[in-house]
mmCIF file of C-alpha atoms in Angstrom:
data_model
loop_
_atom_site.group_PDB
_atom_site.id
_atom_site.type_symbol
_atom_site.label_atom_id
_atom_site.label_comp_id
_atom_site.label_asym_id
_atom_site.label_seq_id
_atom_site.Cartn_x
_atom_site.Cartn_y
_atom_site.Cartn_z
ATOM 1 C CA UNK A 1 75.521 75.487 -68.225
ATOM 2 C CA UNK A 2 77.720 78.462 -67.499
ATOM 3 C CA UNK A 3 81.342 78.527 -68.478
ATOM 4 C CA UNK A 4 83.941 76.942 -66.212
ATOM 5 C CA UNK A 5 85.726 80.220 -65.625
ATOM 6 C CA UNK A 6 82.603 81.369 -63.749
ATOM 7 C CA UNK A 7 82.468 78.313 -61.472
ATOM 8 C CA UNK A 8 83.616 78.538 -57.902
ATOM 9 C CA UNK A 9 85.060 75.574 -56.035
ATOM 10 C CA UNK A 10 81.859 74.925 -54.094
ATOM 11 C CA UNK A 11 79.911 74.545 -57.331
ATOM 12 C CA UNK A 12 82.515 72.153 -58.702
ATOM 13 C CA UNK A 13 82.397 70.072 -55.526
ATOM 14 C CA UNK A 14 78.594 69.946 -55.760
ATOM 15 C CA UNK A 15 78.840 68.751 -59.355
ATOM 16 C CA UNK A 16 81.410 66.153 -58.335
ATOM 17 C CA UNK A 17 79.054 64.796 -55.680
ATOM 18 C CA UNK A 18 76.284 64.381 -58.266
ATOM 19 C CA UNK A 19 78.620 62.565 -60.656
ATOM 20 C CA UNK A 20 79.815 60.287 -57.835
ATOM 21 C CA UNK A 21 76.251 59.542 -56.788
ATOM 22 C CA UNK A 22 75.399 58.260 -60.246
ATOM 23 C CA UNK A 23 78.708 56.412 -60.612
ATOM 24 C CA UNK A 24 77.911 54.327 -57.535
ATOM 25 C CA UNK A 25 74.463 53.377 -58.754
ATOM 26 C CA UNK A 26 74.766 52.807 -62.500
ATOM 27 C CA UNK A 27 72.925 49.691 -63.635
ATOM 28 C CA UNK A 28 72.751 47.739 -66.863
ATOM 29 C CA UNK A 29 69.760 47.799 -69.197
ATOM 30 C CA UNK A 30 70.573 50.774 -71.408
ATOM 31 C CA UNK A 31 72.201 48.435 -73.929
ATOM 32 C CA UNK A 32 72.507 44.689 -74.245
ATOM 33 C CA UNK A 33 75.811 43.806 -72.579
ATOM 34 C CA UNK A 34 78.274 42.034 -74.870
ATOM 35 C CA UNK A 35 81.088 41.553 -72.346
ATOM 36 C CA UNK A 36 81.299 38.294 -70.322
ATOM 37 C CA UNK A 37 81.484 40.342 -67.111
ATOM 38 C CA UNK A 38 79.039 43.256 -67.085
ATOM 39 C CA UNK A 39 80.810 46.580 -67.460
ATOM 40 C CA UNK A 40 77.993 48.989 -66.536
ATOM 41 C CA UNK A 41 77.030 48.142 -62.940
ATOM 42 C CA UNK A 42 79.568 49.107 -60.285
ATOM 43 C CA UNK A 43 78.830 45.805 -58.560
ATOM 44 C CA UNK A 44 81.049 43.861 -60.973
ATOM 45 C CA UNK A 45 84.844 43.485 -61.126
ATOM 46 C CA UNK A 46 86.186 44.610 -64.497
ATOM 47 C CA UNK A 47 88.126 47.497 -66.014
ATOM 48 C CA UNK A 48 85.334 50.129 -66.030
ATOM 49 C CA UNK A 49 84.763 49.583 -62.334
ATOM 50 C CA UNK A 50 88.532 49.768 -61.800
ATOM 51 C CA UNK A 51 88.704 53.173 -63.474
ATOM 52 C CA UNK A 52 85.770 54.312 -61.339
ATOM 53 C CA UNK A 53 87.369 53.122 -58.116
ATOM 54 C CA UNK A 54 90.619 54.924 -58.869
ATOM 55 C CA UNK A 55 88.820 58.205 -59.545
ATOM 56 C CA UNK A 56 86.962 57.840 -56.236
ATOM 57 C CA UNK A 57 90.215 57.135 -54.433
ATOM 58 C CA UNK A 58 91.862 60.255 -55.865
ATOM 59 C CA UNK A 59 88.896 62.326 -54.714
ATOM 60 C CA UNK A 60 89.139 60.753 -51.273
ATOM 61 C CA UNK A 61 92.851 61.583 -51.178
ATOM 62 C CA UNK A 62 92.052 65.198 -52.012
ATOM 63 C CA UNK A 63 89.144 65.632 -49.584
ATOM 64 C CA UNK A 64 89.808 62.985 -46.901
ATOM 65 C CA UNK A 65 86.072 62.263 -46.957
ATOM 66 C CA UNK A 66 85.756 59.104 -44.818
ATOM 67 C CA UNK A 67 82.537 58.053 -46.566
ATOM 68 C CA UNK A 68 84.387 57.562 -49.852
ATOM 69 C CA UNK A 69 87.087 55.491 -48.178
ATOM 70 C CA UNK A 70 84.428 53.352 -46.506
ATOM 71 C CA UNK A 71 82.626 52.849 -49.821
ATOM 72 C CA UNK A 72 85.874 51.630 -51.403
ATOM 73 C CA UNK A 73 86.630 49.247 -48.529
ATOM 74 C CA UNK A 74 83.116 47.826 -48.594
ATOM 75 C CA UNK A 75 83.240 47.455 -52.386
ATOM 76 C CA UNK A 76 86.421 45.381 -52.248
ATOM 77 C CA UNK A 77 85.220 43.351 -49.273
ATOM 78 C CA UNK A 78 82.038 42.374 -51.151
ATOM 79 C CA UNK A 79 83.973 41.367 -54.249
ATOM 80 C CA UNK A 80 86.482 39.329 -52.236
ATOM 81 C CA UNK A 81 83.649 37.416 -50.551
ATOM 82 C CA UNK A 82 82.041 36.787 -53.951
ATOM 83 C CA UNK A 83 85.322 35.569 -55.414
ATOM 84 C CA UNK A 84 87.506 37.423 -57.888
ATOM 85 C CA UNK A 85 87.448 36.773 -61.635
ATOM 86 C CA UNK A 86 90.345 35.260 -63.570
ATOM 87 C CA UNK A 87 93.390 37.441 -63.987
ATOM 88 C CA UNK A 88 93.820 39.344 -67.252
ATOM 89 C CA UNK A 89 94.729 42.825 -68.490
ATOM 90 C CA UNK A 90 91.308 44.319 -67.805
ATOM 91 C CA UNK A 91 90.442 42.600 -64.513
ATOM 92 C CA UNK A 92 93.816 43.862 -63.242
ATOM 93 C CA UNK A 93 92.512 47.452 -63.255
ATOM 94 C CA UNK A 94 90.797 47.497 -59.806
ATOM 95 C CA UNK A 95 94.053 46.350 -58.211
ATOM 96 C CA UNK A 96 95.599 49.810 -58.560
ATOM 97 C CA UNK A 97 93.097 51.233 -56.082
ATOM 98 C CA UNK A 98 93.425 48.190 -53.830
ATOM 99 C CA UNK A 99 97.175 48.795 -53.616
ATOM 100 C CA UNK A 100 96.546 52.262 -52.202
ATOM 101 C CA UNK A 101 93.948 50.949 -49.757
ATOM 102 C CA UNK A 102 96.293 48.157 -48.671
ATOM 103 C CA UNK A 103 98.950 50.686 -47.815
ATOM 104 C CA UNK A 104 96.542 53.064 -46.096
ATOM 105 C CA UNK A 105 94.630 50.485 -44.038
ATOM 106 C CA UNK A 106 97.534 48.139 -43.326
ATOM 107 C CA UNK A 107 95.318 45.186 -44.223
ATOM 108 C CA UNK A 108 97.476 42.202 -45.080
ATOM 109 C CA UNK A 109 94.651 40.450 -46.968
ATOM 110 C CA UNK A 110 94.555 43.367 -49.385
ATOM 111 C CA UNK A 111 98.334 43.412 -49.758
ATOM 112 C CA UNK A 112 98.476 39.657 -50.291
ATOM 113 C CA UNK A 113 96.063 39.970 -53.208
ATOM 114 C CA UNK A 114 98.093 42.820 -54.666
ATOM 115 C CA UNK A 115 101.296 40.778 -54.423
ATOM 116 C CA UNK A 116 99.633 37.797 -56.070
ATOM 117 C CA UNK A 117 98.157 39.747 -58.971
ATOM 118 C CA UNK A 118 101.295 41.813 -59.566
ATOM 119 C CA UNK A 119 103.455 38.701 -59.636
ATOM 120 C CA UNK A 120 101.092 37.179 -62.178
ATOM 121 C CA UNK A 121 101.205 40.298 -64.348
ATOM 122 C CA UNK A 122 105.001 40.349 -64.405
ATOM 123 C CA UNK A 123 105.835 36.643 -64.419
ATOM 124 C CA UNK A 124 102.885 34.724 -65.892
ATOM 125 C CA UNK A 125 100.712 36.984 -68.035
ATOM 126 C CA UNK A 126 100.945 35.924 -71.708
ATOM 127 C CA UNK A 127 103.415 37.861 -73.818
ATOM 128 C CA UNK A 128 103.715 38.772 -77.473
ATOM 129 C CA UNK A 129 106.905 38.864 -79.458
ATOM 130 C CA UNK A 130 109.438 41.208 -77.848
ATOM 131 C CA UNK A 131 107.807 40.709 -74.463
ATOM 132 C CA UNK A 132 104.757 42.907 -74.858
ATOM 133 C CA UNK A 133 101.884 42.251 -72.458
ATOM 134 C CA UNK A 134 99.348 40.383 -74.591
ATOM 135 C CA UNK A 135 95.966 42.075 -74.304
ATOM 136 C CA UNK A 136 94.165 39.117 -72.777
ATOM 137 C CA UNK A 137 90.649 40.060 -71.649
ATOM 138 C CA UNK A 138 87.703 38.172 -70.196
ATOM 139 C CA UNK A 139 86.723 35.590 -72.787
ATOM 140 C CA UNK A 140 89.378 36.542 -75.382
ATOM 141 C CA UNK A 141 93.101 35.693 -75.565
ATOM 142 C CA UNK A 142 93.969 38.150 -78.375
ATOM 143 C CA UNK A 143 97.109 36.183 -79.124
ATOM 144 C CA UNK A 144 100.018 38.288 -80.364
ATOM 145 C CA UNK A 145 98.171 41.580 -79.825
ATOM 146 C CA UNK A 146 99.121 44.754 -77.940
ATOM 147 C CA UNK A 147 96.441 47.411 -77.321
ATOM 148 C CA UNK A 148 96.774 50.961 -76.036
ATOM 149 C CA UNK A 149 94.333 50.187 -73.179
ATOM 150 C CA UNK A 150 96.927 47.943 -71.483
ATOM 151 C CA UNK A 151 99.050 50.802 -70.191
ATOM 152 C CA UNK A 152 96.229 52.167 -68.056
ATOM 153 C CA UNK A 153 94.602 48.867 -67.065
ATOM 154 C CA UNK A 154 97.676 46.894 -65.990
ATOM 155 C CA UNK A 155 100.978 48.765 -66.305
ATOM 156 C CA UNK A 156 100.134 51.515 -63.793
ATOM 157 C CA UNK A 157 99.440 48.805 -61.201
ATOM 158 C CA UNK A 158 102.691 46.990 -62.006
ATOM 159 C CA UNK A 159 104.631 50.214 -61.439
ATOM 160 C CA UNK A 160 102.763 50.952 -58.221
ATOM 161 C CA UNK A 161 103.567 47.511 -56.810
ATOM 162 C CA UNK A 162 107.197 47.864 -57.814
ATOM 163 C CA UNK A 163 107.367 50.967 -55.669
ATOM 164 C CA UNK A 164 105.473 49.412 -52.755
ATOM 165 C CA UNK A 165 107.518 46.205 -52.720
ATOM 166 C CA UNK A 166 110.811 47.789 -53.755
ATOM 167 C CA UNK A 167 110.840 45.412 -56.734
ATOM 168 C CA UNK A 168 113.052 47.011 -59.346
ATOM 169 C CA UNK A 169 112.089 44.369 -61.898
ATOM 170 C CA UNK A 170 108.440 45.484 -61.710
ATOM 171 C CA UNK A 171 109.413 49.100 -62.313
ATOM 172 C CA UNK A 172 111.617 48.061 -65.222
ATOM 173 C CA UNK A 173 108.691 46.087 -66.634
ATOM 174 C CA UNK A 174 106.443 49.135 -66.508
ATOM 175 C CA UNK A 175 109.013 51.268 -68.315
ATOM 176 C CA UNK A 176 109.548 48.629 -70.972
ATOM 177 C CA UNK A 177 105.818 48.254 -71.618
ATOM 178 C CA UNK A 178 105.372 52.001 -72.112
ATOM 179 C CA UNK A 179 108.265 52.064 -74.573
ATOM 180 C CA UNK A 180 107.200 48.945 -76.464
ATOM 181 C CA UNK A 181 103.584 50.100 -76.781
ATOM 182 C CA UNK A 182 104.734 53.442 -78.142
ATOM 183 C CA UNK A 183 107.044 51.659 -80.575
ATOM 184 C CA UNK A 184 104.261 49.589 -82.109
ATOM 185 C CA UNK A 185 101.188 51.807 -81.682
ATOM 186 C CA UNK A 186 102.429 55.268 -82.675
ATOM 187 C CA UNK A 187 101.152 56.609 -85.986
ATOM 188 C CA UNK A 188 104.187 58.533 -87.149
ATOM 189 C CA UNK A 189 102.103 60.676 -89.493
ATOM 190 C CA UNK A 190 99.970 62.163 -86.713
ATOM 191 C CA UNK A 191 101.632 61.416 -83.375
ATOM 192 C CA UNK A 192 98.415 59.691 -82.290
ATOM 193 C CA UNK A 193 98.150 56.045 -81.253
ATOM 194 C CA UNK A 194 96.540 53.225 -83.172
ATOM 195 C CA UNK A 195 94.153 51.113 -81.106
ATOM 196 C CA UNK A 196 96.229 47.962 -81.486
ATOM 197 C CA UNK A 197 98.974 46.031 -83.223
ATOM 198 C CA UNK A 198 99.163 42.326 -83.991
ATOM 199 C CA UNK A 199 102.397 40.447 -84.425
ATOM 200 C CA UNK A 200 100.325 37.791 -86.215
ATOM 201 C CA UNK A 201 100.169 39.523 -89.582
ATOM 202 C CA UNK A 202 102.021 42.618 -88.398
ATOM 203 C CA UNK A 203 99.382 45.294 -88.926
ATOM 204 C CA UNK A 204 97.225 47.804 -87.023
ATOM 205 C CA UNK A 205 93.870 46.132 -87.732
ATOM 206 C CA UNK A 206 91.558 48.909 -89.022
ATOM 207 C CA UNK A 207 94.238 51.554 -88.343
ATOM 208 C CA UNK A 208 91.770 53.190 -85.974
ATOM 209 C CA UNK A 209 92.920 56.359 -84.224
ATOM 210 C CA UNK A 210 90.360 55.661 -81.520
ATOM 211 C CA UNK A 211 89.741 58.502 -79.107
ATOM 212 C CA UNK A 212 89.341 56.670 -75.809
ATOM 213 C CA UNK A 213 92.326 54.454 -76.533
ATOM 214 C CA UNK A 214 94.455 57.542 -77.129
ATOM 215 C CA UNK A 215 93.108 59.110 -73.964
ATOM 216 C CA UNK A 216 94.326 56.187 -71.851
ATOM 217 C CA UNK A 217 97.840 57.330 -72.741
ATOM 218 C CA UNK A 218 97.120 61.010 -72.060
ATOM 219 C CA UNK A 219 95.478 60.349 -68.699
ATOM 220 C CA UNK A 220 97.665 57.414 -67.730
ATOM 221 C CA UNK A 221 101.000 59.046 -68.412
ATOM 222 C CA UNK A 222 100.430 62.000 -66.097
ATOM 223 C CA UNK A 223 99.524 59.610 -63.276
ATOM 224 C CA UNK A 224 102.482 57.356 -64.104
ATOM 225 C CA UNK A 225 104.899 60.276 -63.918
ATOM 226 C CA UNK A 226 103.346 61.337 -60.614
ATOM 227 C CA UNK A 227 104.127 57.884 -59.199
ATOM 228 C CA UNK A 228 107.713 57.462 -60.288
ATOM 229 C CA UNK A 229 110.867 59.366 -61.086
ATOM 230 C CA UNK A 230 112.081 57.946 -64.386
ATOM 231 C CA UNK A 231 115.529 58.164 -65.988
ATOM 232 C CA UNK A 232 115.547 61.478 -67.817
ATOM 233 C CA UNK A 233 115.881 60.043 -71.347
ATOM 234 C CA UNK A 234 112.840 57.822 -70.756
ATOM 235 C CA UNK A 235 110.829 60.720 -69.347
ATOM 236 C CA UNK A 236 111.807 62.880 -72.323
ATOM 237 C CA UNK A 237 110.681 60.214 -74.767
ATOM 238 C CA UNK A 238 107.324 59.648 -73.057
ATOM 239 C CA UNK A 239 106.675 63.377 -72.821
ATOM 240 C CA UNK A 240 107.660 63.977 -76.423
ATOM 241 C CA UNK A 241 105.045 61.399 -77.422
ATOM 242 C CA UNK A 242 102.515 63.246 -75.233
ATOM 243 C CA UNK A 243 103.291 66.595 -76.854
ATOM 244 C CA UNK A 244 103.076 65.120 -80.365
ATOM 245 C CA UNK A 245 99.703 63.671 -79.443
ATOM 246 C CA UNK A 246 98.497 66.899 -77.834
ATOM 247 C CA UNK A 247 99.516 68.955 -80.864
ATOM 248 C CA UNK A 248 97.379 66.782 -83.128
ATOM 249 C CA UNK A 249 94.514 66.806 -80.640
ATOM 250 C CA UNK A 250 94.551 70.606 -80.713
ATOM 251 C CA UNK A 251 94.201 70.444 -84.480
ATOM 252 C CA UNK A 252 91.363 67.888 -84.386
ATOM 253 C CA UNK A 253 89.306 69.329 -81.504
ATOM 254 C CA UNK A 254 85.757 70.051 -82.655
ATOM 255 C CA UNK A 255 84.353 73.570 -82.438
ATOM 256 C CA UNK A 256 82.336 72.642 -79.330
ATOM 257 C CA UNK A 257 85.456 71.378 -77.503
ATOM 258 C CA UNK A 258 84.779 67.658 -77.995
ATOM 259 C CA UNK A 259 86.730 64.988 -79.878
ATOM 260 C CA UNK A 260 85.293 62.416 -82.281
ATOM 261 C CA UNK A 261 85.423 58.738 -81.373
ATOM 262 C CA UNK A 262 87.623 58.276 -84.452
ATOM 263 C CA UNK A 263 89.824 61.285 -83.903
ATOM 264 C CA UNK A 264 90.483 62.003 -87.572
ATOM 265 C CA UNK A 265 86.939 61.250 -88.772
ATOM 266 C CA UNK A 266 84.436 64.107 -88.285
ATOM 267 C CA UNK A 267 81.634 61.798 -89.453
ATOM 268 C CA UNK A 268 82.055 59.678 -86.311
ATOM 269 C CA UNK A 269 80.206 60.887 -83.219
ATOM 270 C CA UNK A 270 81.862 63.008 -80.547
ATOM 271 C CA UNK A 271 82.539 60.998 -77.390
ATOM 272 C CA UNK A 272 82.490 62.293 -73.826
ATOM 273 C CA UNK A 273 84.651 59.836 -71.877
ATOM 274 C CA UNK A 274 87.621 60.373 -74.189
ATOM 275 C CA UNK A 275 87.115 64.140 -74.142
ATOM 276 C CA UNK A 276 87.073 64.078 -70.322
ATOM 277 C CA UNK A 277 90.236 61.967 -70.194
ATOM 278 C CA UNK A 278 91.992 64.265 -72.666
ATOM 279 C CA UNK A 279 90.929 67.294 -70.622
ATOM 280 C CA UNK A 280 92.224 65.670 -67.431
ATOM 281 C CA UNK A 281 95.529 64.635 -68.964
ATOM 282 C CA UNK A 282 96.177 67.910 -70.761
ATOM 283 C CA UNK A 283 95.267 70.136 -67.810
ATOM 284 C CA UNK A 284 97.320 68.070 -65.382
ATOM 285 C CA UNK A 285 100.244 67.994 -67.824
ATOM 286 C CA UNK A 286 100.128 71.793 -68.097
ATOM 287 C CA UNK A 287 99.986 72.179 -64.322
ATOM 288 C CA UNK A 288 102.922 69.794 -63.869
ATOM 289 C CA UNK A 289 104.960 71.494 -66.572
ATOM 290 C CA UNK A 290 104.862 68.527 -68.943
ATOM 291 C CA UNK A 291 103.098 70.575 -71.624
ATOM 292 C CA UNK A 292 103.400 74.299 -72.439
ATOM 293 C CA UNK A 293 100.836 76.695 -70.947
ATOM 294 C CA UNK A 294 99.391 77.205 -74.434
ATOM 295 C CA UNK A 295 97.598 73.859 -74.104
ATOM 296 C CA UNK A 296 95.578 75.024 -71.100
ATOM 297 C CA UNK A 297 93.001 76.680 -73.342
ATOM 298 C CA UNK A 298 92.462 73.412 -75.228
ATOM 299 C CA UNK A 299 92.014 71.524 -71.958
ATOM 300 C CA UNK A 300 89.565 74.089 -70.574
ATOM 301 C CA UNK A 301 87.555 74.105 -73.779
ATOM 302 C CA UNK A 302 87.224 70.335 -73.462
ATOM 303 C CA UNK A 303 86.367 70.723 -69.762
ATOM 304 C CA UNK A 304 83.480 73.054 -70.593
ATOM 305 C CA UNK A 305 82.258 70.670 -73.292
ATOM 306 C CA UNK A 306 82.176 67.716 -70.886
ATOM 307 C CA UNK A 307 80.423 69.723 -68.174
ATOM 308 C CA UNK A 308 77.704 70.531 -70.723
ATOM 309 C CA UNK A 309 77.178 66.753 -71.158
ATOM 310 C CA UNK A 310 76.402 66.179 -67.462
ATOM 311 C CA UNK A 311 72.629 66.072 -67.110
ATOM 312 C CA UNK A 312 70.619 67.428 -64.189
ATOM 313 C CA UNK A 313 70.815 64.054 -62.406
ATOM 314 C CA UNK A 314 74.609 63.900 -62.647
ATOM 315 C CA UNK A 315 74.728 61.327 -65.462
ATOM 316 C CA UNK A 316 77.447 61.880 -68.055
ATOM 317 C CA UNK A 317 75.857 61.559 -71.483
ATOM 318 C CA UNK A 318 77.454 60.782 -74.837
ATOM 319 C CA UNK A 319 79.665 57.905 -73.676
ATOM 320 C CA UNK A 320 80.381 54.914 -75.907
ATOM 321 C CA UNK A 321 80.052 51.347 -74.674
ATOM 322 C CA UNK A 322 83.124 49.112 -74.265
ATOM 323 C CA UNK A 323 85.020 48.885 -77.538
ATOM 324 C CA UNK A 324 86.896 45.808 -78.698
ATOM 325 C CA UNK A 325 89.438 45.769 -81.499
ATOM 326 C CA UNK A 326 87.626 46.845 -84.646
ATOM 327 C CA UNK A 327 88.472 45.178 -87.920
ATOM 328 C CA UNK A 328 86.779 48.033 -89.796
ATOM 329 C CA UNK A 329 86.410 51.717 -88.974
ATOM 330 C CA UNK A 330 82.642 51.363 -89.246
ATOM 331 C CA UNK A 331 82.650 49.151 -86.164
ATOM 332 C CA UNK A 332 83.840 52.135 -84.115
ATOM 333 C CA UNK A 333 81.173 54.399 -85.586
ATOM 334 C CA UNK A 334 78.528 51.831 -84.632
ATOM 335 C CA UNK A 335 79.441 51.378 -80.939
ATOM 336 C CA UNK A 336 76.293 52.216 -78.935
ATOM 337 C CA UNK A 337 76.172 55.178 -76.560
ATOM 338 C CA UNK A 338 75.026 54.834 -72.952
ATOM 339 C CA UNK A 339 76.067 55.951 -69.448
ATOM 340 C CA UNK A 340 79.149 54.025 -68.306
ATOM 341 C CA UNK A 341 81.286 53.949 -65.137
ATOM 342 C CA UNK A 342 84.317 55.236 -67.020
ATOM 343 C CA UNK A 343 82.266 58.127 -68.399
ATOM 344 C CA UNK A 344 81.416 59.100 -64.824
ATOM 345 C CA UNK A 345 84.927 58.435 -63.537
ATOM 346 C CA UNK A 346 86.933 60.163 -66.259
ATOM 347 C CA UNK A 347 84.629 63.149 -65.802
ATOM 348 C CA UNK A 348 85.265 62.923 -62.067
ATOM 349 C CA UNK A 349 89.028 62.959 -62.635
ATOM 350 C CA UNK A 350 88.629 65.944 -64.931
ATOM 351 C CA UNK A 351 86.530 67.831 -62.372
ATOM 352 C CA UNK A 352 89.039 67.086 -59.597
ATOM 353 C CA UNK A 353 91.861 68.439 -61.752
ATOM 354 C CA UNK A 354 89.641 71.377 -62.662
ATOM 355 C CA UNK A 355 89.657 72.442 -59.010
ATOM 356 C CA UNK A 356 93.275 73.420 -59.611
ATOM 357 C CA UNK A 357 92.272 75.670 -62.512
ATOM 358 C CA UNK A 358 89.118 77.519 -61.369
#
């Protein structure tokens, strides 16, 4: 695979189309699914599918390709007919894309669902001490726990609905959740984020500096800031956390441009979905002026590394399966590797952002 700097936009678009083609048609079977709702096939409603839908929507917004919009509408219509799963942090993820479709299509049935789910997230979703969104997932309450995944899976949607409905309390909730998660998940030694914190015992579980969990902050923050104009002190704090994280990522980036699934553990395997999300977040942050230009080289090195992990069929290789809260670091090293919707979709986001840099 030739280096990104030699790509032209047509080649990037062609690569994007291959990645999208495989995203739409991923099926289970590569590993034995351990999640109550399958997280490999795009025909289920869970967080990986939600991440995939959002990446497709952003590509539609950039290209105005009507086929992508129609795919998204048909996907939601099928799921609505089937019946939606119970509401939790992870099943909330597809609602972000639905909120954009509701606005664009004017469909009241879409907007009614968005109102219902957003109200649940703000008013009924279980909370930890200090009002953190408890990381309830399908089949697991995780009482008293906050995880770094929550910001991407639920809080972006809460903010989006606050803007759509002119609900200041929803926007305030999104700000508070970002601040509270940083308060309890930041490793002050490195500037990276621990995977989770429990108020029941007050500890960080295995103290895992898990790559994909960190990348939800990197990728999510740049999209959050694109949605909303925050009070300057809040924006400064969130961006200072991003720069602290990015500085450590620069130090820990492997020679081939990848990052290890445990960021500070070179014995753990390198992982493509996190690397793609870091590349997306860093490159977009540089373009937006959130990070200094010096970080562009780090983002492009990661971009090249991810592109080299896209096989000839458009499947993104080297992606770890869904990762629950590990009680030991070895549990993270042992997560199986297989193609996943979020591997395809975070790579898609990265490639879309890359169009601004090639």
